[in-house]
Coordinates of C-alpha atoms in Angstrom, one line a residue:
M1 CA 248.5 224.1 22.8
E2 CA 248.7 220.6 21.3
D3 CA 250.0 219.3 24.6
L4 CA 247.3 221.2 26.4
A5 CA 244.5 219.7 24.3
R6 CA 246.0 216.2 24.6
F7 CA 246.2 216.4 28.4
D8 CA 242.7 217.8 28.5
Q9 CA 241.4 215.0 26.4
E10 CA 243.1 212.3 28.5
H11 CA 242.6 213.8 32.0
I12 CA 239.7 216.3 32.2
W13 CA 236.1 215.5 32.2
H14 CA 233.8 217.7 30.1
P15 CA 229.9 217.9 30.4
Y16 CA 228.1 214.7 29.6
G17 CA 231.2 213.1 28.1
P18 CA 233.2 209.9 28.5
M19 CA 236.8 209.5 29.5
P20 CA 238.9 209.8 27.5
A21 CA 237.0 212.3 25.5
A22 CA 235.8 211.0 22.2
V23 CA 236.4 214.4 20.4
P24 CA 239.2 216.8 21.5
S25 CA 237.9 220.1 23.0
I26 CA 238.9 223.3 21.2
P27 CA 241.4 225.5 23.2
V28 CA 240.3 229.1 23.7
T29 CA 242.9 231.7 24.7
S30 CA 240.7 234.7 25.4
A31 CA 237.3 236.2 24.8
E32 CA 235.9 239.6 24.3
G33 CA 232.5 240.9 23.3
V34 CA 230.8 238.1 21.3
T35 CA 234.2 236.6 20.1
L36 CA 236.2 233.6 21.3
H37 CA 239.8 233.7 20.3
L38 CA 241.2 230.2 19.6
D39 CA 244.8 229.0 20.0
D40 CA 245.2 228.7 16.2
D41 CA 244.5 232.4 15.7
R42 CA 240.9 231.9 14.5
N43 CA 238.1 234.0 15.9
I44 CA 234.6 232.6 16.3
I45 CA 231.3 234.0 17.5
D46 CA 230.0 232.6 20.8
G47 CA 226.5 231.7 19.6
M48 CA 225.7 230.1 22.9
S49 CA 226.4 233.1 25.2
S50 CA 228.4 230.3 26.9
W51 CA 225.3 228.4 27.9
W52 CA 223.0 231.4 28.4
A53 CA 225.3 233.2 30.9
V54 CA 227.3 235.8 28.9
A55 CA 224.2 237.9 28.0
H56 CA 226.1 241.2 27.7
G57 CA 229.2 239.7 26.0
H58 CA 232.5 238.6 27.3
R59 CA 234.5 240.9 29.6
H60 CA 232.0 243.7 29.6
P61 CA 233.9 246.8 30.9
H62 CA 231.2 247.6 33.5
L63 CA 231.4 244.1 35.0
V64 CA 235.2 244.0 34.8
E65 CA 235.4 247.3 36.7
A66 CA 233.0 246.0 39.4
A67 CA 235.0 242.7 39.7
H68 CA 238.4 244.5 40.1
R69 CA 236.9 246.9 42.6
Q70 CA 235.5 244.1 44.8
I71 CA 238.6 241.9 44.4
N72 CA 240.7 244.7 45.8
Q73 CA 238.4 245.1 48.8
M74 CA 237.1 241.7 49.7
P75 CA 236.8 238.7 47.3
H76 CA 235.2 236.4 49.9
V77 CA 234.0 236.2 53.5
M78 CA 231.8 233.5 55.1
F79 CA 228.1 234.3 55.2
G80 CA 227.4 232.5 58.5
G81 CA 226.9 235.3 61.0
L82 CA 228.4 238.0 58.7
T83 CA 227.0 240.2 56.0
H84 CA 228.3 242.9 53.6
K85 CA 227.1 245.6 51.3
P86 CA 227.2 243.7 47.9
A87 CA 224.9 241.0 49.3
V88 CA 222.5 243.6 50.7
D89 CA 222.6 245.7 47.5
L90 CA 221.9 242.6 45.3
A91 CA 219.0 241.5 47.5
E92 CA 217.5 245.0 47.2
W93 CA 217.8 244.8 43.4
L94 CA 216.3 241.3 43.2
V95 CA 213.4 242.1 45.5
D96 CA 212.7 245.2 43.4
I97 CA 212.7 243.6 39.9
T98 CA 211.2 240.2 40.5
P99 CA 207.4 239.6 40.9
E100 CA 206.0 241.5 43.9
G101 CA 206.0 239.5 47.1
L102 CA 209.2 237.6 46.5
D103 CA 210.9 239.4 49.4
L104 CA 213.3 236.8 50.8
V105 CA 216.6 236.0 49.1
F106 CA 218.8 232.9 49.6
Y107 CA 222.1 232.9 47.7
S108 CA 223.9 229.8 46.4
D109 CA 226.7 229.0 44.1
S110 CA 225.0 227.5 41.1
G111 CA 221.6 227.2 39.4
S112 CA 221.3 223.5 40.3
V113 CA 221.9 224.3 43.9
S114 CA 219.3 227.1 43.8
V115 CA 216.7 224.4 42.7
E116 CA 217.9 222.1 45.5
V117 CA 217.2 224.9 47.9
A118 CA 213.7 225.6 46.3
I119 CA 212.8 221.9 46.7
K120 CA 213.9 221.9 50.3
M121 CA 211.9 225.1 50.9
A122 CA 208.7 223.4 49.5
L123 CA 209.2 220.3 51.6
Q124 CA 210.0 222.2 54.8
Y125 CA 207.0 224.5 54.2
Q126 CA 204.7 221.5 54.1
M127 CA 206.3 220.1 57.2
G128 CA 205.8 223.4 58.9
N129 CA 202.2 223.4 57.9
G130 CA 201.8 219.9 59.5
H131 CA 201.8 218.0 56.2
P132 CA 205.0 215.9 56.1
E133 CA 203.2 213.4 53.8
R134 CA 203.4 216.1 51.1
N135 CA 206.9 215.1 49.9
R136 CA 206.6 215.0 46.1
L137 CA 206.5 217.6 43.3
V138 CA 204.5 217.7 40.1
T139 CA 206.2 218.8 36.9
W140 CA 205.9 218.2 33.2
R141 CA 207.9 216.1 30.9
R142 CA 210.7 217.5 28.7
G143 CA 211.9 219.6 31.6
Y144 CA 215.4 220.2 32.9
H145 CA 216.4 221.7 36.3
G146 CA 220.0 220.8 36.9
D147 CA 222.4 218.0 37.7
T148 CA 222.4 217.5 41.5
Q149 CA 220.1 215.0 43.1
G150 CA 217.0 217.0 43.8
P151 CA 216.9 218.8 40.4
M152 CA 217.6 215.5 38.6
S153 CA 214.5 214.0 40.2
V154 CA 212.3 216.6 38.5
C155 CA 214.0 216.3 35.1
D156 CA 212.2 214.1 32.4
P157 CA 212.7 210.6 33.7
E158 CA 212.6 209.0 30.3
G159 CA 213.7 211.4 27.6
G160 CA 215.9 213.6 29.7
M161 CA 219.6 213.5 30.4
H162 CA 219.2 211.9 33.8
S163 CA 217.0 208.9 32.8
L164 CA 219.9 206.7 34.0
W165 CA 219.0 207.6 37.6
T166 CA 215.3 206.9 37.5
G167 CA 214.1 205.1 40.6
Q168 CA 217.1 206.1 42.7
W169 CA 215.0 208.6 44.9
T170 CA 211.5 209.6 45.8
P171 CA 209.6 209.4 42.5
Q172 CA 208.1 212.7 41.4
V173 CA 204.9 213.1 39.5
F174 CA 205.1 213.9 35.8
A175 CA 202.5 215.4 33.6
D176 CA 202.7 215.2 29.8
K177 CA 204.8 217.8 28.1
P178 CA 202.9 221.2 27.9
P179 CA 201.1 222.2 24.7
A180 CA 203.3 224.2 22.4
R181 CA 203.2 228.0 22.3
G182 CA 200.2 229.2 20.3
A183 CA 197.9 226.4 21.7
T184 CA 194.2 227.1 21.7
E185 CA 192.3 227.8 24.9
E186 CA 190.6 224.4 24.6
E187 CA 194.0 222.7 24.2
R188 CA 195.3 224.4 27.3
A189 CA 192.1 223.6 29.3
R190 CA 192.4 219.9 28.4
Y191 CA 196.0 219.9 29.4
L192 CA 195.3 221.6 32.7
A193 CA 192.6 219.1 33.5
H194 CA 195.2 216.4 33.0
F195 CA 197.7 218.2 35.2
D196 CA 195.1 218.8 37.9
S197 CA 194.2 215.1 38.0
L198 CA 197.8 214.2 39.0
I199 CA 197.7 216.4 42.2
D200 CA 197.0 214.4 45.3
D201 CA 197.7 214.6 49.1
S202 CA 201.3 213.6 48.5
V203 CA 202.1 216.7 46.5
A204 CA 204.0 219.6 48.0
G205 CA 204.2 221.8 45.0
I206 CA 204.6 222.3 41.2
I207 CA 208.0 223.1 39.7
I208 CA 208.3 224.3 36.1
E209 CA 210.5 226.2 33.7
P210 CA 208.1 229.0 32.7
V211 CA 207.5 229.7 29.0
V212 CA 210.8 228.1 27.9
Q213 CA 211.8 224.5 28.6
G214 CA 215.6 224.5 28.3
A215 CA 217.9 221.6 28.0
G216 CA 215.1 219.0 28.2
G217 CA 213.8 220.0 24.7
M218 CA 214.0 223.7 24.0
R219 CA 210.3 223.9 23.8
F220 CA 208.1 227.1 24.3
H221 CA 204.6 227.4 25.8
D222 CA 202.1 230.2 26.5
H223 CA 202.2 232.7 29.3
E224 CA 198.5 231.9 29.9
L225 CA 199.5 228.4 31.1
L226 CA 201.3 229.9 34.0
V227 CA 198.2 231.8 35.1
E228 CA 196.2 228.6 35.3
L229 CA 199.0 226.7 37.1
R230 CA 199.0 229.4 39.7
K231 CA 195.3 228.8 40.2
L232 CA 195.9 225.1 40.6
C233 CA 198.4 225.7 43.3
D234 CA 196.0 228.0 45.2
K235 CA 193.2 225.4 44.8
H236 CA 195.2 222.6 46.3
G237 CA 197.2 224.6 48.9
I238 CA 200.6 223.8 47.3
L239 CA 203.5 225.9 46.2
L240 CA 204.5 227.0 42.7
I241 CA 208.3 227.0 42.0
A242 CA 209.4 228.9 38.9
D243 CA 212.8 227.9 37.6
E244 CA 213.8 231.2 35.7
I245 CA 217.5 230.3 35.7
A246 CA 217.6 230.3 31.9
T247 CA 214.7 232.7 31.1
G248 CA 215.5 235.5 33.6
F249 CA 217.0 238.8 32.7
G250 CA 215.4 239.2 29.3
R251 CA 216.4 236.1 27.4
A252 CA 212.9 235.2 26.4
G253 CA 211.9 238.8 25.7
D254 CA 210.5 239.5 29.2
L255 CA 212.5 240.6 32.2
F256 CA 211.0 237.5 33.9
T257 CA 208.4 235.3 32.3
T258 CA 206.3 235.0 35.5
K259 CA 206.2 238.7 35.9
A260 CA 205.1 239.2 32.3
A261 CA 202.3 236.6 32.9
G262 CA 201.1 238.6 35.9
I263 CA 201.7 235.9 38.4
V264 CA 203.8 235.5 41.6
P265 CA 205.4 232.1 42.2
D266 CA 205.9 231.1 45.8
I267 CA 209.5 230.3 45.0
M268 CA 211.7 231.5 42.1
C269 CA 215.2 230.5 41.1
V270 CA 217.6 232.8 39.1
G271 CA 221.1 232.2 37.9
K272 CA 223.1 231.9 34.6
A273 CA 223.0 235.5 33.4
L274 CA 222.9 236.8 37.0
T275 CA 226.6 237.6 36.9
G276 CA 226.8 238.1 33.2
G277 CA 228.9 235.0 32.9
F278 CA 231.7 236.1 35.2
M279 CA 231.2 233.3 37.8
S280 CA 228.8 230.7 38.9
F281 CA 226.2 232.2 41.2
A282 CA 222.4 231.9 41.8
A283 CA 219.6 232.9 44.1
T284 CA 216.3 231.4 45.3
L285 CA 213.6 233.9 46.2
T286 CA 210.5 233.3 48.2
T287 CA 207.6 235.0 50.0
A288 CA 207.4 236.0 53.7
D289 CA 204.7 233.4 54.3
V290 CA 206.9 230.6 53.0
A291 CA 209.9 231.9 55.0
R292 CA 207.9 232.3 58.2
T293 CA 206.4 228.8 58.0
I294 CA 209.8 227.2 57.4
S295 CA 211.4 229.2 60.2
S296 CA 208.8 228.2 62.7
G297 CA 209.0 224.5 61.9
A298 CA 211.4 221.8 62.6
G299 CA 215.0 222.9 62.1
G300 CA 214.2 226.6 62.8
G301 CA 215.2 227.6 59.3
I302 CA 216.1 226.4 55.8
M303 CA 218.5 223.5 56.1
H304 CA 221.1 224.6 53.6
G305 CA 224.3 226.8 53.7
P306 CA 226.9 226.7 50.9
T307 CA 230.5 227.6 51.7
F308 CA 230.4 230.4 49.1
M309 CA 226.9 231.6 49.9
G310 CA 226.6 235.3 49.4
N311 CA 230.2 235.6 47.9
P312 CA 231.0 239.3 47.8
L313 CA 232.7 239.2 44.5
A314 CA 229.7 237.4 42.8
C315 CA 227.2 239.8 44.5
A316 CA 229.2 242.9 43.3
V317 CA 229.3 241.6 39.7
A318 CA 225.7 240.7 39.8
C319 CA 224.8 244.2 40.9
A320 CA 226.8 245.5 38.0
Q321 CA 225.0 243.2 35.6
L322 CA 221.7 244.5 36.9
D323 CA 222.9 248.0 36.2
L324 CA 223.0 246.9 32.5
I325 CA 219.6 245.4 32.8
A326 CA 218.2 248.6 34.3
E327 CA 219.7 250.7 31.4
G328 CA 217.3 248.8 29.2
Q329 CA 219.3 248.3 26.0
W330 CA 218.3 244.7 26.0
R331 CA 214.7 245.7 25.5
E332 CA 215.7 246.8 22.0
D333 CA 218.3 244.2 21.3
V334 CA 216.3 241.1 22.2
P335 CA 213.4 241.9 19.8
R336 CA 215.9 242.8 17.1
I337 CA 217.7 239.5 17.5
E338 CA 214.4 237.6 17.6
S339 CA 213.3 239.2 14.3
R340 CA 216.6 238.3 12.7
L341 CA 216.6 234.7 13.9
R342 CA 213.0 234.2 12.8
D343 CA 213.6 235.6 9.3
Q344 CA 216.7 233.5 8.6
L345 CA 216.0 230.3 10.5
Q346 CA 212.4 229.7 9.3
P347 CA 213.4 228.9 5.7
L348 CA 215.3 225.9 7.1
A349 CA 212.0 224.3 8.0
S350 CA 211.7 223.3 4.3
S351 CA 214.6 220.9 4.6
D352 CA 213.8 217.2 4.9
A353 CA 216.4 216.9 7.6
V354 CA 214.5 219.4 9.8
A355 CA 211.5 218.6 12.0
D356 CA 210.7 222.1 13.4
V357 CA 212.0 225.7 13.7
R358 CA 211.1 227.9 16.6
V359 CA 212.2 231.3 17.9
L360 CA 211.4 233.2 21.1
G361 CA 213.3 236.3 22.3
A362 CA 217.0 235.8 21.8
I363 CA 216.6 232.0 21.4
G364 CA 216.6 230.2 18.1
V365 CA 216.0 226.4 17.8
V366 CA 216.2 224.1 14.8
E367 CA 215.0 220.6 15.7
M368 CA 216.3 217.9 13.4
Q369 CA 214.6 214.7 12.4
R370 CA 217.3 212.7 14.1
P371 CA 220.2 213.3 16.5
V372 CA 223.0 215.3 14.9
D373 CA 226.5 214.0 14.5
M374 CA 228.4 216.2 17.1
G375 CA 231.7 216.1 15.4
L376 CA 230.2 216.9 12.0
A377 CA 228.1 219.7 13.4
T378 CA 230.9 221.3 15.4
A379 CA 233.2 221.3 12.4
A380 CA 230.5 222.8 10.2
A381 CA 229.8 225.6 12.7
V382 CA 233.4 226.4 13.5
D383 CA 234.3 226.5 9.8
A384 CA 231.5 229.1 9.5
G385 CA 233.1 231.1 12.2
V386 CA 230.7 230.3 15.0
W387 CA 230.6 228.3 18.2
L388 CA 227.4 226.2 18.7
R389 CA 226.8 223.2 20.9
P390 CA 223.9 221.0 19.6
F391 CA 222.5 218.2 21.7
G392 CA 220.4 215.3 20.6
K393 CA 218.2 216.5 17.7
L394 CA 218.5 220.2 18.7
V395 CA 220.7 222.8 17.0
Y396 CA 220.1 226.0 18.9
T397 CA 221.5 229.5 19.7
M398 CA 221.1 232.2 22.3
P399 CA 223.3 235.0 21.1
P400 CA 224.7 237.7 23.5
Y401 CA 222.4 240.7 23.5
I402 CA 225.2 242.9 22.1
S403 CA 225.4 240.8 18.9
T404 CA 225.2 243.0 15.8
N405 CA 222.9 242.1 12.9
D406 CA 225.9 240.8 11.0
E407 CA 226.9 238.6 13.8
V408 CA 223.4 237.2 14.2
D409 CA 223.4 236.6 10.4
R410 CA 226.7 234.6 10.7
I411 CA 225.2 232.5 13.5
C412 CA 222.2 231.7 11.3
E413 CA 224.6 230.8 8.4
A414 CA 226.4 228.4 10.8
I415 CA 223.1 226.7 11.7
A416 CA 222.3 226.4 8.0
A417 CA 225.7 224.8 7.5
I418 CA 224.9 222.2 10.1
V419 CA 221.6 221.5 8.5
A420 CA 223.4 221.1 5.1
A421 CA 225.9 218.7 6.6
E422 CA 223.0 216.7 8.1
E423 CA 221.2 216.6 4.8
K424 CA 224.3 215.0 3.2
R425 CA 224.4 212.4 6.0
R426 CA 220.8 211.2 5.4

């Protein structure tokens, strides 16, 4: 394993890291439930659900069974001109559980690509309506939508992870960051007036992460804001794109945040937990009106088609994941985890090293006063028996839904250990 870790450090790139890696990655030999088994025989809790995806825990038996069954039948077949039952079954599931009216499903191989497709849909829709000049999107700062070119263009151009690329493509329109959850009606009204003032004849649509901004800042805002943004889109004749890749399937306490707000976006992206962490897979849903307008315009259809689009293995596992969602245990587990996180993380707000503590659904965030020392933070968490992956000033967790109270407690203890380590560094 020492040779493995050394080769990895010298030859394999990891997310947002240099080469060679500044800090060696930790070898994992297997995973089950909420537990990662390390090569040195230690067991640690996956407090990140492996970046939101492993919502029901690692190697959930129902998902394993579905994967084996589909592997033995047909792991992959091209989707151009062909179809299959797993793709149809999954589309039926998605159309049924997402906001009413999202009746058309486009499959892709990652969340970032699903956003690429959503952006193409918005632009092609405006072309089909005779408005090619509408070629920009409005979004808000502190957002994150993925790492490919289109999604990067709508990430925060200054404080986001892709500020290096600002100016390399069509500039998008950025409103201020949304008011934090619990804002007054007056605060929301002022913000929406500001947002409205940015929409001109060059704008094709609005794209947002509804209720929870993820990797751009782990910030939460009110459901009521979504209702007013929907009204702005209707007022200006533009599309609303909801990036529910991180928030979908119960993570923020709602099955989908848009559905809980009582609105229907014109386009919606889902991913991450879609396959329960078994493989990368995503979908972009839209309305019949958007699909009809795109299909009657130049190109005759959406100009996109990934090689692994509609992969049968991914579709079959996603259907099995939705079986677990339909069973509904998450509706008890997520509020339980939320309560546990709130009770144990809130006291950390008294630390001079901490700027803010916030919790929503099965998401807990401790924002520090300054960027954390990654090596120090990782060591503190692993020594406490938990895997966490802070970024910038943020120490955060999104536990698997199956986490017991004891396991959630241990995650909170690990976050407290990071705070304590940062206090000593001040």
